[in-house]
Amino acid sequence: MNGISSNLKEEIKKSHDIKKKEKFKFIGAILATNIMVAVLCMPSQQAKIAERQSLKTLHPNYQMMALPLQALVSNLSDNDPETPVTLITRDKKVIAEKAFLHEEIKASGELTQFKIEISNADIAKVGPATELGVIAVPYVENKKIKSIKRGSKYEVSL
């Protein structure tokens, strides 16, 4: 009887061990599947790029082009669909009074390629200017001040 009871005790112990292993496997499987579902449901960076590109606006009478230039603009943020800039050469000659800087394509040294919208009238000036070097500075709108004439229409003599 002693041999039978020891076998029974061993069987009971084995069944408890098997149940513990099965519970551990079950909990591990639930955690693994939940983590995989969470990773799959996370928004990817490609979706953010697509949303950001859909905010970009294209202007009539402007052409989009990639241009290597040095940008002296501090507010190139992802939230703004475009940044108005003035394009000048290193000789400080104005190429385009108003252009729209959209996004950075690639950087190499001092010059960086940007997607930029340039008016149709200024596109011809861009080609020769790229050899000299193009700089993008923030666009400042010129507001003309009306001169106020002082005095009256009538002369008074005493």
GROMACS .gro file of C-alpha atoms in nm:
model
  158
    1MET     CA    1   0.000   0.000   0.000
    2ASN     CA    2   0.292   0.223   0.063
    3GLY     CA    3   0.396   0.206  -0.304
    4ILE     CA    4   0.049   0.291  -0.425
    5SER     CA    5   0.012   0.592  -0.200
    6SER     CA    6   0.347   0.732  -0.307
    7ASN     CA    7   0.241   0.702  -0.670
    8LEU     CA    8  -0.087   0.873  -0.589
    9LYS     CA    9   0.097   1.153  -0.411
   10GLU     CA   10   0.328   1.194  -0.708
   11GLU     CA   11   0.035   1.202  -0.949
   12ILE     CA   12  -0.142   1.466  -0.744
   13LYS     CA   13   0.176   1.673  -0.725
   14LYS     CA   14   0.230   1.640  -1.101
   15SER     CA   15  -0.128   1.745  -1.172
   16HIS     CA   16  -0.081   2.059  -0.955
   17ASP     CA   17   0.241   2.139  -1.140
   18ILE     CA   18   0.072   2.090  -1.476
   19LYS     CA   19  -0.217   2.316  -1.371
   20LYS     CA   20   0.028   2.588  -1.264
   21LYS     CA   21   0.213   2.561  -1.596
   22GLU     CA   22  -0.113   2.578  -1.790
   23LYS     CA   23  -0.224   2.888  -1.594
   24PHE     CA   24   0.114   3.051  -1.662
   25LYS     CA   25   0.090   2.970  -2.035
   26PHE     CA   26  -0.268   3.104  -2.049
   27ILE     CA   27  -0.175   3.433  -1.880
   28GLY     CA   28   0.133   3.468  -2.101
   29ALA     CA   29  -0.073   3.409  -2.417
   30ILE     CA   30  -0.330   3.671  -2.311
   31LEU     CA   31  -0.058   3.929  -2.239
   32ALA     CA   32   0.122   3.856  -2.566
   33THR     CA   33  -0.193   3.892  -2.776
   34ASN     CA   34  -0.295   4.214  -2.600
   35ILE     CA   35   0.050   4.364  -2.659
   36MET     CA   36   0.040   4.266  -3.028
   37VAL     CA   37  -0.305   4.422  -3.071
   38ALA     CA   38  -0.189   4.741  -2.899
   39VAL     CA   39   0.115   4.766  -3.128
   40LEU     CA   40  -0.096   4.710  -3.439
   41CYS     CA   41  -0.351   4.972  -3.335
   42MET     CA   42  -0.091   5.243  -3.268
   43PRO     CA   43  -0.082   5.518  -3.532
   44SER     CA   44   0.224   5.494  -3.749
   45GLN     CA   45   0.449   5.781  -3.854
   46GLN     CA   46   0.336   5.739  -4.214
   47ALA     CA   47  -0.016   5.841  -4.116
   48LYS     CA   48   0.120   6.157  -3.952
   49ILE     CA   49   0.316   6.244  -4.266
   50ALA     CA   50   0.008   6.191  -4.483
   51GLU     CA   51  -0.200   6.416  -4.256
   52ARG     CA   52   0.069   6.683  -4.260
   53GLN     CA   53   0.098   6.674  -4.639
   54SER     CA   54  -0.278   6.707  -4.681
   55LEU     CA   55  -0.262   7.039  -4.492
   56LYS     CA   56  -0.028   7.186  -4.753
   57THR     CA   57  -0.198   7.432  -4.985
   58LEU     CA   58  -0.096   7.504  -5.339
   59HIS     CA   59  -0.133   7.856  -5.472
   60PRO     CA   60  -0.251   7.951  -5.820
   61ASN     CA   61   0.024   8.085  -6.051
   62TYR     CA   62   0.291   7.915  -5.837
   63GLN     CA   63   0.502   7.611  -5.922
   64MET     CA   64   0.633   7.355  -5.674
   65MET     CA   65   1.001   7.267  -5.705
   66ALA     CA   66   1.288   7.124  -5.505
   67LEU     CA   67   1.561   7.382  -5.451
   68PRO     CA   68   1.892   7.366  -5.263
   69LEU     CA   69   1.908   7.671  -5.040
   70GLN     CA   70   2.015   7.804  -4.705
   71ALA     CA   71   1.709   7.879  -4.492
   72LEU     CA   72   1.735   8.159  -4.238
   73VAL     CA   73   1.381   8.098  -4.120
   74SER     CA   74   1.333   8.002  -3.758
   75ASN     CA   75   0.970   7.891  -3.760
   76LEU     CA   76   0.979   7.588  -3.987
   77SER     CA   77   0.732   7.382  -3.788
   78ASP     CA   78   0.522   7.085  -3.885
   79ASN     CA   79   0.201   7.254  -3.779
   80ASP     CA   80   0.227   7.534  -4.034
   81PRO     CA   81   0.130   7.424  -4.384
   82GLU     CA   82   0.371   7.675  -4.538
   83THR     CA   83   0.616   7.949  -4.451
   84PRO     CA   84   0.629   8.264  -4.666
   85VAL     CA   85   0.987   8.357  -4.754
   86THR     CA   86   1.181   8.592  -4.980
   87LEU     CA   87   1.452   8.434  -5.194
   88ILE     CA   88   1.776   8.626  -5.236
   89THR     CA   89   2.119   8.544  -5.376
   90ARG     CA   90   2.441   8.568  -5.179
   91ASP     CA   91   2.492   8.901  -5.359
   92LYS     CA   92   2.171   9.022  -5.188
   93LYS     CA   93   1.972   9.043  -5.513
   94VAL     CA   94   1.605   8.953  -5.479
   95ILE     CA   95   1.506   8.649  -5.684
   96ALA     CA   96   1.149   8.607  -5.564
   97GLU     CA   97   0.968   8.859  -5.345
   98LYS     CA   98   0.729   8.598  -5.205
   99ALA     CA   99   0.767   8.221  -5.214
  100PHE     CA  100   0.627   7.949  -4.989
  101LEU     CA  101   0.862   7.708  -4.814
  102HIS     CA  102   0.690   7.376  -4.753
  103GLU     CA  103   0.922   7.108  -4.621
  104GLU     CA  104   1.280   6.993  -4.597
  105ILE     CA  105   1.370   6.710  -4.833
  106LYS     CA  106   1.733   6.633  -4.747
  107ALA     CA  107   2.030   6.802  -4.588
  108SER     CA  108   2.388   6.794  -4.710
  109GLY     CA  109   2.637   7.028  -4.547
  110GLU     CA  110   2.545   7.395  -4.552
  111LEU     CA  111   2.278   7.369  -4.824
  112THR     CA  112   1.954   7.181  -4.770
  113GLN     CA  113   1.698   7.089  -5.033
  114PHE     CA  114   1.348   7.218  -4.969
  115LYS     CA  115   1.015   7.188  -5.144
  116ILE     CA  116   0.924   7.544  -5.230
  117GLU     CA  117   0.650   7.718  -5.428
  118ILE     CA  118   0.777   7.993  -5.657
  119SER     CA  119   0.561   8.223  -5.870
  120ASN     CA  120   0.561   8.161  -6.244
  121ALA     CA  121   0.714   8.504  -6.308
  122ASP     CA  122   1.015   8.432  -6.086
  123ILE     CA  123   1.098   8.079  -6.207
  124ALA     CA  124   1.327   8.206  -6.484
  125LYS     CA  125   1.543   8.389  -6.225
  126VAL     CA  126   1.592   8.079  -6.010
  127GLY     CA  127   1.810   7.878  -6.251
  128PRO     CA  128   2.106   8.118  -6.273
  129ALA     CA  129   2.075   8.208  -5.905
  130THR     CA  130   2.125   7.849  -5.784
  131GLU     CA  131   2.484   7.860  -5.910
  132LEU     CA  132   2.550   8.166  -5.692
  133GLY     CA  133   2.368   8.025  -5.390
  134VAL     CA  134   2.014   8.096  -5.273
  135ILE     CA  135   1.913   8.213  -4.927
  136ALA     CA  136   1.558   8.208  -4.790
  137VAL     CA  137   1.476   8.488  -4.546
  138PRO     CA  138   1.140   8.552  -4.376
  139TYR     CA  139   0.892   8.739  -4.592
  140VAL     CA  140   0.797   9.084  -4.466
  141GLU     CA  141   0.491   9.240  -4.621
  142ASN     CA  142   0.549   9.594  -4.749
  143LYS     CA  143   0.277   9.823  -4.625
  144LYS     CA  144   0.281  10.160  -4.792
  145ILE     CA  145   0.219  10.449  -4.560
  146LYS     CA  146  -0.005  10.721  -4.693
  147SER     CA  147   0.153  11.057  -4.656
  148ILE     CA  148  -0.053  11.305  -4.462
  149LYS     CA  149  -0.046  11.656  -4.599
  150ARG     CA  150  -0.047  11.919  -4.333
  151GLY     CA  151  -0.181  12.264  -4.380
  152SER     CA  152  -0.491  12.400  -4.537
  153LYS     CA  153  -0.605  12.486  -4.883
  154TYR     CA  154  -0.655  12.850  -4.794
  155GLU     CA  155  -0.399  13.117  -4.724
  156VAL     CA  156  -0.457  13.357  -4.446
  157SER     CA  157  -0.278  13.688  -4.459
  158LEU     CA  158  -0.300  13.939  -4.181
   0.00000   0.00000   0.00000
